[in-house]
């Protein structure tokens, strides 16, 4: 029988950060997922939900005694060690100095090193912790990842990757000889395709290719947690732009695509951006000229883009929509704009399109306002939506008394309470993420005034509620969306919608993309949400700027520098980009998208059978 996990030097815990570091160490040692910890706690008669466990390990808020006690016991610690954890918590609470160790003997203990990224976990005791039996598949996956580790703490087979918090983060350079499963099995096939294309792009040596990075949160912190639904379509879309570029006859340079993983919730954004700076070295062989994707509209993305901007690296966002993510507003240096463009329409543009559709305005309205992510960091997408909704407040008769704040870290119970209090409100602005909106829709379906029609307006993240992406909302008996006895509608403006793109006369750019996408044997249902489309267009925008920078250069193997690419990125207002989402330009002042032939149009869910997506 394996011994219980014991974290050394608990007596040295002085601060909340110390305590959290030790909890993180215990989590690694246990080898358990958050789901298993929750199950073990429940079996023991205690309660520590996955969100709470994650917040204790990865968050920044206070840690309560009862959840901590349940957490450490669920991890399998002994009763004696459990008491040491409680004593450590008490010291943090009262701010008392820890007991000095070894003072009577004069021995000095070596201070414990900071976590380096090495995986440190022990196999669960199958007999003492029966709940671990259910994680066979998780352990197998963990073993696979463990095999990939180097003693240095790196993972995969590249120096720009490291293992931390059970994730491989940093920058992968896919190639045929590299391991395509470094970011997990869901991305393995597309990583292999990118690797094959990279080998083709680089076969003639330096000077014939340029490197473009696609950066996003590509892994989950918990093996039991599904990947973000954007992840796979985004990387597939980026690959489609690469293969399109490399099969465009007579165009140079070829494009090598590297993949930067910021980790779950973008916590490890620094590990993702640091290697990218090294790849910009003009004397090196990488010749990185742009970073695309960039992540979600949240605080970590702002920090990552500001870090890249200080290194003068051109950037193109694919799904960033928060209003302040512009060249000037997002800049960390006053008066200096960053080299940033985005192919997604802003939150204000989205709501302007919806406002036209909602006239005349409803009699009653409310705002459910979200400001933080589930990890507790600032969610600029949600905050920007709330601010935009407030600007439309007078027009939509939104009163101050109809304001409901909501923090995702507190669980979904508050959404039930809000739904109970809405009465016969006709319109609700929901400023949070779609994963929280799904819980809110379930709460609305069970509210007392359920027979009264209600419309929920949200941001582009509402694409996750499409039938192909969230079949659970449509398949119940009765369904959450589409129940005639409980009329609920969701209205949002998509970043790219296949039905709308096909409806525009002469629009063959999307059809060509769809044909190529399915020819690559990617599922057409990926396209319903638009994430594959915008990822393609972000990479395509970077490629357009890179190639324009060498358009009239006759010197063989000459490549532009970062400033040359940035110049061209600012000159795409007139020339434009032939994207999968249509022909568009980039505003030279803000870096925002300018639609040319496909104006923003709202979508109302549930869609009628005649206008539903691929999975209907």
Coordinates of C-alpha atoms in Angstrom, one line a residue:
X1 CA 0.0 0.0 0.0
X2 CA 1.3 3.4 -1.0
X3 CA 1.9 5.9 1.8
X4 CA -0.5 8.9 2.1
X5 CA 0.8 12.0 0.3
X6 CA 2.7 14.3 2.7
X7 CA 3.9 17.8 1.8
X8 CA 7.0 18.7 3.7
X9 CA 7.7 21.9 5.7
X10 CA 4.1 22.9 6.4
X11 CA 5.4 24.5 9.6
X12 CA 7.1 27.2 7.4
X13 CA 3.8 28.4 6.0
X14 CA 3.4 32.1 6.8
X15 CA 1.2 33.7 4.2
X16 CA -1.8 32.9 2.0
X17 CA 0.5 32.4 -1.0
X18 CA 2.6 30.0 1.0
X19 CA -0.5 28.0 1.8
X20 CA -1.6 28.0 -1.8
X21 CA 1.8 26.8 -3.0
X22 CA 1.6 23.9 -0.5
X23 CA -1.9 23.1 -1.7
X24 CA -0.7 23.0 -5.3
X25 CA 2.1 20.7 -4.2
X26 CA -0.4 18.4 -2.5
X27 CA -2.6 18.4 -5.6
X28 CA 0.4 17.3 -7.7
X29 CA 1.4 14.6 -5.2
X30 CA -2.1 13.1 -4.9
X31 CA -2.3 12.4 -8.6
X32 CA -6.0 13.0 -8.4
X33 CA -8.2 15.2 -10.6
X34 CA -10.6 17.9 -9.2
X35 CA -13.5 15.6 -10.1
X36 CA -12.0 12.7 -8.1
X37 CA -11.3 15.0 -5.1
X38 CA -14.9 16.1 -5.2
X39 CA -16.0 12.5 -5.3
X40 CA -13.7 11.5 -2.5
X41 CA -15.0 14.4 -0.3
X42 CA -18.6 13.4 -1.0
X43 CA -17.9 9.8 0.0
X44 CA -16.4 11.0 3.2
X45 CA -19.5 13.1 4.0
X46 CA -17.8 16.5 3.2
X47 CA -18.2 18.9 0.3
X48 CA -15.6 20.5 -1.9
X49 CA -16.9 21.2 -5.5
X50 CA -14.4 21.1 -8.4
X51 CA -14.7 24.9 -8.8
X52 CA -13.8 25.5 -5.1
X53 CA -10.9 23.0 -5.3
X54 CA -9.5 24.7 -8.4
X55 CA -9.9 28.2 -6.8
X56 CA -7.9 27.0 -3.7
X57 CA -5.1 25.7 -5.9
X58 CA -5.0 28.2 -8.7
X59 CA -7.0 31.2 -7.5
X60 CA -6.2 34.3 -5.5
X61 CA -9.0 34.6 -3.0
X62 CA -9.1 33.7 0.6
X63 CA -9.1 30.0 1.6
X64 CA -11.8 28.9 4.1
X65 CA -11.0 26.3 6.8
X66 CA -13.8 23.8 6.0
X67 CA -13.1 23.5 2.3
X68 CA -9.4 23.2 3.0
X69 CA -10.0 20.5 5.5
X70 CA -12.2 18.6 3.1
X71 CA -9.7 19.1 0.2
X72 CA -6.7 17.7 2.0
X73 CA -8.6 14.7 3.4
X74 CA -10.0 14.0 -0.1
X75 CA -6.4 14.0 -1.4
X76 CA -5.7 11.1 1.0
X77 CA -3.5 12.7 3.8
X78 CA -3.2 11.0 7.1
X79 CA -5.0 12.3 10.2
X80 CA -1.7 13.5 11.7
X81 CA -0.8 15.4 8.5
X82 CA -4.4 16.8 8.3
X83 CA -3.8 18.4 11.7
X84 CA -0.7 20.1 10.4
X85 CA -2.7 21.5 7.5
X86 CA -5.2 23.0 9.9
X87 CA -2.5 24.5 12.1
X88 CA -1.0 26.1 8.9
X89 CA -4.3 27.6 8.0
X90 CA -4.7 28.9 11.6
X91 CA -1.3 30.6 11.4
X92 CA -2.2 32.3 8.1
X93 CA -5.5 33.5 9.5
X94 CA -4.0 35.1 12.7
X95 CA -0.7 36.1 11.1
X96 CA 1.3 34.3 13.8
X97 CA 4.9 33.3 13.1
X98 CA 5.5 29.6 12.4
X99 CA 7.3 27.3 14.8
X100 CA 11.0 27.4 14.2
X101 CA 12.3 24.0 13.2
X102 CA 15.5 22.5 14.4
X103 CA 16.3 25.4 16.7
X104 CA 17.2 23.1 19.6
X105 CA 19.7 21.2 17.7
X106 CA 21.1 24.0 15.6
X107 CA 20.3 22.2 12.4
X108 CA 19.2 24.3 9.5
X109 CA 16.7 22.9 7.0
X110 CA 17.3 23.7 3.4
X111 CA 14.6 26.0 2.1
X112 CA 12.2 24.3 -0.3
X113 CA 12.8 25.2 -3.9
X114 CA 10.1 26.9 -5.9
X115 CA 8.1 24.7 -8.2
X116 CA 10.0 24.3 -11.5
X117 CA 7.4 22.7 -13.7
X118 CA 8.4 19.1 -13.1
X119 CA 5.5 16.8 -12.6
X120 CA 5.4 15.5 -9.0
X121 CA 2.6 13.1 -8.2
X122 CA 2.3 9.6 -6.8
X123 CA 0.0 6.9 -8.0
X124 CA -3.2 6.8 -5.9
X125 CA -3.5 3.9 -3.4
X126 CA -6.1 1.8 -5.1
X127 CA -7.1 0.1 -1.8
X128 CA -7.1 3.1 0.6
X129 CA -8.8 5.4 -1.9
X130 CA -11.5 3.4 -3.8
X131 CA -12.7 6.5 -5.6
X132 CA -9.5 6.5 -7.6
X133 CA -10.6 3.3 -9.4
X134 CA -12.8 5.4 -11.6
X135 CA -9.8 7.3 -13.1
X136 CA -8.1 4.6 -15.1
X137 CA -8.3 6.5 -18.3
X138 CA -7.1 9.6 -16.6
X139 CA -4.1 7.8 -15.2
X140 CA -3.2 6.3 -18.6
X141 CA -3.3 9.7 -20.1
X142 CA -1.1 11.1 -17.3
X143 CA 1.4 8.3 -17.8
X144 CA 1.6 9.1 -21.5
X145 CA 2.4 12.7 -20.7
X146 CA 4.9 11.6 -18.0
X147 CA 6.8 9.7 -20.6
X148 CA 7.2 12.9 -22.6
X149 CA 8.9 14.7 -19.7
X150 CA 12.6 15.5 -19.6
X151 CA 14.4 15.7 -16.3
X152 CA 14.8 19.4 -17.0
X153 CA 11.1 19.9 -16.6
X154 CA 10.5 20.3 -20.3
X155 CA 7.9 18.3 -22.1
X156 CA 7.5 17.0 -25.6
X157 CA 10.7 17.3 -27.7
X158 CA 11.3 21.0 -27.8
X159 CA 13.2 23.4 -25.5
X160 CA 10.4 26.0 -25.7
X161 CA 7.9 23.7 -23.8
X162 CA 7.7 23.0 -20.1
X163 CA 5.5 20.9 -17.9
X164 CA 3.6 22.8 -15.2
X165 CA 0.2 22.3 -13.4
X166 CA -0.2 19.0 -15.4
X167 CA -0.1 20.9 -18.7
X168 CA 2.5 21.2 -21.4
X169 CA 2.8 25.0 -22.0
X170 CA 4.9 27.2 -24.1
X171 CA 5.7 27.0 -27.9
X172 CA 5.6 23.8 -29.9
X173 CA 7.2 23.6 -33.4
X174 CA 5.3 20.9 -35.1
X175 CA 7.2 18.8 -37.6
X176 CA 7.0 15.3 -38.9
X177 CA 9.6 14.0 -36.4
X178 CA 8.0 15.7 -33.4
X179 CA 5.4 14.3 -31.1
X180 CA 2.0 15.7 -32.3
X181 CA 0.3 14.7 -29.0
X182 CA 2.2 17.2 -26.9
X183 CA -1.0 19.2 -26.2
X184 CA -3.2 16.2 -25.8
X185 CA -5.1 13.7 -28.0
X186 CA -7.8 16.1 -29.1
X187 CA -5.2 18.2 -31.0
X188 CA -3.0 15.4 -32.1
X189 CA -4.3 15.0 -35.6
X190 CA -4.2 18.7 -36.5
X191 CA -0.8 19.1 -34.9
X192 CA 0.4 16.3 -37.2
X193 CA -1.0 18.0 -40.2
X194 CA 0.7 21.3 -39.3
X195 CA 4.0 19.4 -38.8
X196 CA 3.7 17.9 -42.3
X197 CA 3.1 21.3 -43.8
X198 CA 6.0 22.8 -41.8
X199 CA 8.3 20.3 -43.3
X200 CA 7.2 21.2 -46.8
X201 CA 7.5 25.0 -46.0
X202 CA 11.0 24.7 -44.7
X203 CA 12.5 22.2 -47.1
X204 CA 14.4 24.9 -49.1
X205 CA 16.0 26.4 -46.0
X206 CA 16.2 29.8 -44.3
X207 CA 15.1 32.8 -46.3
X208 CA 12.3 30.8 -48.1
X209 CA 9.9 30.7 -45.2
X210 CA 8.6 32.9 -42.3
X211 CA 7.2 31.8 -39.0
X212 CA 3.7 32.7 -37.8
X213 CA 2.6 31.7 -34.3
X214 CA -0.9 30.8 -33.3
X215 CA -1.4 31.4 -29.5
X216 CA -4.4 30.3 -27.4
X217 CA -5.3 28.4 -24.2
X218 CA -5.0 24.9 -25.6
X219 CA -5.1 22.6 -22.6
X220 CA -7.3 22.1 -19.5
X221 CA -6.0 22.2 -15.9
X222 CA -7.9 19.1 -14.9
X223 CA -7.8 15.9 -17.0
X224 CA -11.5 15.4 -16.3
X225 CA -12.4 18.9 -17.7
X226 CA -13.2 19.0 -21.4
X227 CA -11.1 21.3 -23.6
X228 CA -12.5 24.7 -24.3
X229 CA -14.9 24.1 -27.3
X230 CA -13.1 26.8 -29.3
X231 CA -9.7 25.1 -29.1
X232 CA -9.9 22.4 -31.8
X233 CA -11.8 24.4 -34.4
X234 CA -9.4 27.4 -33.9
X235 CA -6.3 25.3 -34.5
X236 CA -7.9 23.6 -37.5
X237 CA -8.8 27.0 -38.9
X238 CA -5.2 28.3 -38.5
X239 CA -3.9 25.2 -40.3
X240 CA -6.3 25.9 -43.2
X241 CA -4.8 29.4 -43.6
X242 CA -1.3 27.9 -43.6
X243 CA -2.0 25.3 -46.2
X244 CA -3.9 27.9 -48.3
X245 CA -0.9 30.2 -48.2
X246 CA 1.6 27.5 -49.0
X247 CA -0.4 26.3 -52.0
X248 CA -0.8 29.8 -53.5
X249 CA 1.4 29.6 -56.6
X250 CA 4.2 32.2 -57.0
X251 CA 3.8 33.6 -53.5
X252 CA 6.6 33.9 -51.0
X253 CA 7.6 33.3 -48.3
X254 CA 6.2 29.9 -47.3
X255 CA 4.6 29.9 -43.9
X256 CA 5.8 27.8 -41.0
X257 CA 3.2 27.7 -38.2
X258 CA 4.2 27.3 -34.5
X259 CA 1.7 26.7 -31.7
X260 CA 1.9 28.6 -28.4
X261 CA -0.1 27.3 -25.5
X262 CA -1.0 29.7 -22.7
X263 CA -2.5 26.9 -20.6
X264 CA -6.0 26.8 -19.0
X265 CA -7.4 30.2 -18.3
X266 CA -4.3 31.6 -19.9
X267 CA -2.5 31.4 -16.5
X268 CA 0.8 30.5 -18.2
X269 CA 0.8 33.3 -20.8
X270 CA 4.3 34.2 -19.9
X271 CA 5.6 30.7 -20.7
X272 CA 3.9 31.2 -24.1
X273 CA 5.3 34.6 -25.1
X274 CA 8.9 34.4 -23.9
X275 CA 10.0 31.8 -26.5
X276 CA 8.4 33.9 -29.2
X277 CA 10.7 36.8 -28.6
X278 CA 13.7 34.4 -29.2
X279 CA 12.2 33.3 -32.5
X280 CA 12.2 36.9 -33.8
X281 CA 16.0 37.0 -33.9
X282 CA 16.9 38.0 -37.4
X283 CA 20.2 36.0 -37.2
X284 CA 18.2 32.9 -36.2
X285 CA 16.5 30.3 -38.3
X286 CA 12.9 30.8 -37.0
X287 CA 12.3 34.3 -38.4
X288 CA 9.0 34.8 -36.5
X289 CA 7.1 37.7 -38.0
X290 CA 3.6 37.7 -36.4
X291 CA 1.6 36.2 -33.5
X292 CA -2.0 35.4 -34.2
X293 CA -5.0 34.1 -32.1
X294 CA -3.8 35.7 -28.8
X295 CA -6.5 34.2 -26.5
X296 CA -9.8 35.6 -25.1
X297 CA -10.7 39.1 -24.1
X298 CA -9.4 38.9 -20.6
X299 CA -6.7 40.3 -18.4
X300 CA -4.1 37.7 -19.2
X301 CA -4.5 38.5 -22.9
X302 CA -4.0 42.2 -22.3
X303 CA -0.7 41.4 -20.4
X304 CA 0.5 39.1 -23.1
X305 CA -0.2 41.5 -26.0
X306 CA 1.4 44.4 -24.1
X307 CA 4.5 42.1 -23.5
X308 CA 4.7 41.3 -27.2
X309 CA 4.1 45.0 -28.1
X310 CA 7.2 46.0 -26.2
X311 CA 9.2 43.7 -28.4
X312 CA 7.6 45.2 -31.5
X313 CA 6.0 41.9 -32.6
X314 CA 3.0 42.3 -35.0
X315 CA -0.2 40.6 -33.7
X316 CA -3.6 39.6 -35.1
X317 CA -6.4 38.6 -32.7
X318 CA -9.0 36.1 -33.9
X319 CA -11.8 36.2 -31.3
X320 CA -10.9 39.3 -29.2
X321 CA -14.0 41.5 -29.1
X322 CA -13.8 43.7 -25.9
X323 CA -14.0 47.3 -27.0
X324 CA -10.7 48.5 -25.4
X325 CA -8.6 45.9 -27.3
X326 CA -7.5 48.4 -29.9
X327 CA -4.0 49.5 -30.9
X328 CA -4.2 52.6 -28.6
X329 CA -6.5 51.6 -25.8
X330 CA -4.8 48.3 -25.0
X331 CA -1.3 49.8 -25.2
X332 CA 0.8 49.9 -22.0
X333 CA 2.8 52.9 -23.2
X334 CA 0.9 56.2 -23.2
X335 CA 0.5 57.7 -26.7
X336 CA 2.1 54.7 -28.4
X337 CA -0.1 52.3 -30.3
X338 CA 0.8 48.6 -30.5
X339 CA 1.0 46.7 -33.8
X340 CA -2.3 44.9 -33.2
X341 CA -5.2 44.0 -35.5
X342 CA -8.3 41.9 -34.9
X343 CA -10.6 40.2 -37.3
X344 CA -13.5 40.0 -34.9
X345 CA -16.1 42.8 -34.6
X346 CA -16.2 44.6 -31.3
X347 CA -18.9 44.3 -28.6
X348 CA -20.2 47.7 -29.5
X349 CA -20.7 46.7 -33.1
X350 CA -22.4 43.6 -32.1
X351 CA -24.9 45.4 -29.8
X352 CA -25.5 48.1 -32.4
X353 CA -26.7 45.4 -34.8
X354 CA -28.9 43.8 -32.2
X355 CA -30.4 47.2 -31.2
X356 CA -31.8 47.7 -34.7
X357 CA -33.5 44.3 -34.5
X358 CA -35.0 44.9 -31.0
X359 CA -37.0 48.0 -32.0
X360 CA -39.4 48.9 -30.5
X361 CA -37.7 48.5 -27.2
X362 CA -39.1 46.2 -24.6
X363 CA -41.0 47.6 -21.7
X364 CA -38.9 45.9 -19.0
X365 CA -35.2 45.0 -19.0
X366 CA -32.5 43.7 -16.7
X367 CA -28.7 43.3 -16.7
X368 CA -26.9 40.3 -15.3
X369 CA -23.4 41.7 -15.0
X370 CA -20.2 39.6 -14.8
X371 CA -16.8 41.0 -14.4
X372 CA -14.4 38.1 -13.6
X373 CA -13.5 34.8 -15.1
X374 CA -14.1 31.5 -13.3
X375 CA -10.5 31.7 -12.1
X376 CA -11.1 35.1 -10.5
X377 CA -9.2 37.3 -12.9
X378 CA -10.6 40.2 -14.8
X379 CA -12.8 39.2 -17.8
X380 CA -12.6 42.2 -20.2
X381 CA -15.1 40.6 -22.6
X382 CA -17.7 40.4 -19.9
X383 CA -16.9 43.9 -18.5
X384 CA -16.9 45.4 -22.0
X385 CA -20.3 43.8 -22.7
X386 CA -21.7 45.2 -19.4
X387 CA -20.4 48.7 -20.2
X388 CA -21.9 48.5 -23.7
X389 CA -25.2 47.3 -22.4
X390 CA -25.2 50.2 -19.9
X391 CA -24.7 52.7 -22.8
X392 CA -27.9 51.3 -24.3
X393 CA -29.6 51.5 -21.0
X394 CA -31.8 54.6 -21.5
X395 CA -32.8 53.4 -25.0
X396 CA -33.9 50.0 -23.7
X397 CA -35.5 51.3 -20.5
X398 CA -33.0 49.5 -18.2
X399 CA -33.4 50.8 -14.7
X400 CA -30.8 50.7 -11.9
X401 CA -33.0 48.4 -9.8
X402 CA -32.8 45.8 -12.6
X403 CA -29.0 45.3 -12.1
X404 CA -27.8 41.8 -11.0
X405 CA -24.1 41.2 -10.4
X406 CA -22.8 37.6 -10.8
X407 CA -19.4 36.0 -10.0
X408 CA -18.9 32.6 -11.7
X409 CA -16.6 31.4 -8.9
X410 CA -19.6 31.3 -6.6
X411 CA -21.4 28.6 -8.7
X412 CA -24.7 28.7 -10.5
X413 CA -27.0 29.0 -7.5
X414 CA -27.0 32.8 -7.8
X415 CA -28.3 32.5 -11.3
X416 CA -31.3 30.5 -10.0
X417 CA -31.9 33.3 -7.5
X418 CA -31.7 35.9 -10.2
X419 CA -34.1 34.0 -12.4
X420 CA -36.6 33.7 -9.6
X421 CA -36.5 37.5 -9.1
X422 CA -37.0 38.6 -12.7
X423 CA -40.8 38.2 -12.7
X424 CA -42.2 39.2 -16.1
X425 CA -39.1 41.0 -17.3
X426 CA -39.1 40.8 -21.1
X427 CA -35.4 41.4 -21.9
X428 CA -32.2 40.3 -20.0
X429 CA -28.7 41.5 -21.0
X430 CA -26.3 38.8 -20.0
X431 CA -22.7 40.0 -20.0
X432 CA -21.0 36.7 -19.1
X433 CA -19.6 33.7 -21.0
X434 CA -21.8 31.2 -22.7
X435 CA -20.9 28.4 -20.3
X436 CA -22.5 30.5 -17.5
X437 CA -25.3 31.5 -19.8
X438 CA -26.3 27.9 -20.3
X439 CA -26.8 27.6 -16.5
X440 CA -28.9 30.8 -16.6
X441 CA -31.1 29.5 -19.4
X442 CA -31.8 26.4 -17.3
X443 CA -32.7 28.6 -14.4
X444 CA -35.0 30.7 -16.6
X445 CA -36.7 27.5 -17.8
X446 CA -37.6 26.8 -14.1
X447 CA -38.6 30.3 -13.0
X448 CA -42.1 31.0 -11.6
X449 CA -43.1 33.2 -14.7
X450 CA -41.8 30.6 -17.2
X451 CA -44.8 31.0 -19.5
X452 CA -44.0 34.7 -20.0
X453 CA -41.7 35.2 -23.1
X454 CA -38.2 36.4 -22.4
X455 CA -35.3 37.4 -24.6
X456 CA -31.7 37.1 -23.5
X457 CA -29.2 39.3 -25.3
X458 CA -25.5 38.3 -25.1
X459 CA -22.2 38.7 -26.9
X460 CA -20.6 36.6 -29.6
X461 CA -19.7 33.9 -27.2
X462 CA -23.4 32.9 -27.6
X463 CA -22.2 30.9 -30.6
X464 CA -21.6 28.1 -28.1
X465 CA -25.4 27.8 -27.7
X466 CA -25.8 26.7 -31.4
X467 CA -27.5 23.3 -31.7
X468 CA -24.3 21.6 -33.0
X469 CA -22.2 23.0 -30.1
X470 CA -24.8 22.6 -27.2
X471 CA -27.2 19.8 -28.2
X472 CA -28.1 19.4 -24.5
X473 CA -30.1 22.6 -24.7
X474 CA -32.3 21.2 -27.5
X475 CA -32.6 17.5 -26.6
X476 CA -34.4 17.5 -23.3
X477 CA -38.0 16.6 -22.6
X478 CA -38.9 19.4 -22.7
X479 CA -35.9 21.2 -24.2
X480 CA -34.4 24.4 -22.7
X481 CA -34.5 26.2 -26.0
X482 CA -37.5 25.4 -28.2
X483 CA -40.0 24.6 -25.5
X484 CA -43.4 26.2 -26.6
X485 CA -44.6 26.3 -23.0
X486 CA -41.5 28.2 -21.9
X487 CA -40.6 30.7 -24.7
X488 CA -37.0 31.7 -24.3
X489 CA -34.9 33.3 -27.1
X490 CA -31.3 34.1 -27.2
X491 CA -30.0 36.9 -29.5
X492 CA -26.4 37.5 -30.3
X493 CA -24.3 38.8 -33.2
X494 CA -21.9 36.1 -34.4
X495 CA -18.3 36.7 -35.5
X496 CA -18.9 34.6 -38.6
X497 CA -22.0 32.6 -39.4
X498 CA -22.1 30.1 -42.3
X499 CA -25.8 30.7 -43.0
X500 CA -25.4 34.4 -43.2
X501 CA -22.2 34.1 -45.3
X502 CA -23.9 31.9 -47.8
X503 CA -26.9 34.2 -48.1
X504 CA -24.9 37.1 -49.5
X505 CA -24.9 37.2 -53.3
X506 CA -21.5 36.7 -54.9
X507 CA -20.0 35.5 -51.7
X508 CA -17.8 32.6 -52.7
X509 CA -14.9 33.1 -50.3
X510 CA -16.7 31.2 -47.5
X511 CA -17.8 28.4 -49.9
X512 CA -14.2 27.9 -51.0
X513 CA -13.1 27.7 -47.3
X514 CA -15.9 25.3 -46.4
X515 CA -15.0 23.0 -49.4
X516 CA -11.3 23.0 -48.3
X517 CA -12.2 22.5 -44.7
X518 CA -14.3 19.4 -45.4
X519 CA -11.8 18.1 -47.9
X520 CA -9.3 18.1 -45.0
X521 CA -11.8 15.8 -43.3
X522 CA -12.6 18.2 -40.6
X523 CA -16.3 18.1 -39.5
X524 CA -18.5 20.8 -41.1
X525 CA -20.2 21.3 -37.7
X526 CA -17.0 23.1 -36.5
X527 CA -18.0 26.0 -38.7
X528 CA -21.3 26.7 -37.0
X529 CA -19.7 28.7 -34.2
X530 CA -17.4 30.7 -36.5
X531 CA -14.2 30.0 -34.5
X532 CA -12.5 28.1 -37.2
X533 CA -13.4 30.8 -39.6
X534 CA -12.0 33.7 -37.5
X535 CA -8.8 31.8 -36.7
X536 CA -8.2 31.2 -40.4
X537 CA -8.8 34.9 -41.1
X538 CA -6.3 36.0 -38.4
X539 CA -3.6 33.9 -39.8
X540 CA -4.6 35.0 -43.4
X541 CA -4.3 38.6 -42.3
X542 CA -0.8 38.1 -40.9
X543 CA 0.2 36.2 -44.1
X544 CA -1.1 39.1 -46.3
X545 CA 0.9 41.6 -44.4
X546 CA 4.1 39.5 -44.5
X547 CA 3.9 38.9 -48.2
X548 CA 3.1 42.5 -49.0
X549 CA 6.3 43.4 -47.2
X550 CA 8.3 41.5 -49.8
X551 CA 6.0 42.0 -52.8
X552 CA 8.4 44.2 -54.8
X553 CA 11.7 42.8 -53.3
X554 CA 13.9 41.2 -56.0
X555 CA 16.7 40.0 -53.7
X556 CA 16.6 36.2 -53.4
X557 CA 15.6 34.8 -50.0
X558 CA 15.0 38.3 -48.6
X559 CA 12.6 38.5 -45.7
X560 CA 11.0 41.5 -44.0
X561 CA 11.7 42.5 -40.5
X562 CA 9.1 43.1 -37.8
X563 CA 8.7 46.7 -38.6
X564 CA 8.1 46.0 -42.3
X565 CA 5.3 43.6 -41.4
X566 CA 3.8 46.1 -39.0
X567 CA 3.8 48.8 -41.6
X568 CA 1.9 46.6 -44.0
X569 CA -0.6 45.6 -41.3
X570 CA -1.5 49.3 -40.9
X571 CA -2.0 49.6 -44.7
X572 CA -4.7 47.0 -45.1
X573 CA -7.5 49.5 -45.2
X574 CA -7.6 49.8 -49.0
X575 CA -6.1 46.5 -50.1
X576 CA -8.0 44.3 -47.7
X577 CA -8.0 40.6 -47.0
X578 CA -9.9 37.8 -48.7
X579 CA -11.0 36.0 -45.6
X580 CA -13.2 33.0 -45.1
X581 CA -15.7 35.4 -43.4
X582 CA -15.7 37.6 -46.5
X583 CA -13.7 40.5 -47.8
X584 CA -12.6 42.9 -45.0
X585 CA -10.1 45.6 -44.2
X586 CA -8.2 46.7 -41.1
X587 CA -8.7 50.2 -39.6
X588 CA -5.2 51.8 -39.5
X589 CA -6.0 53.8 -36.4
X590 CA -7.7 51.2 -34.2
X591 CA -6.7 47.9 -35.8
X592 CA -10.4 47.0 -35.9
X593 CA -12.0 45.0 -38.6
X594 CA -13.9 47.0 -41.3
X595 CA -16.5 44.8 -43.0
X596 CA -16.8 45.3 -46.8
X597 CA -19.6 43.1 -48.0
X598 CA -21.0 41.2 -45.0
X599 CA -22.4 43.5 -42.4
X600 CA -22.9 42.2 -38.8
X601 CA -26.3 40.5 -38.4
X602 CA -27.8 39.1 -35.2
X603 CA -28.8 35.5 -34.8
X604 CA -31.9 34.4 -32.8
X605 CA -31.8 31.0 -31.1
X606 CA -33.5 28.6 -31.4
X607 CA -33.3 28.8 -35.1
X608 CA -36.1 27.6 -37.3
X609 CA -35.5 24.2 -39.0
X610 CA -35.1 26.0 -42.4
X611 CA -32.3 28.2 -41.2
X612 CA -30.5 25.9 -38.7
X613 CA -26.9 24.9 -38.8
X614 CA -25.1 21.8 -40.0
X615 CA -26.1 19.6 -37.1
X616 CA -29.8 20.3 -37.1

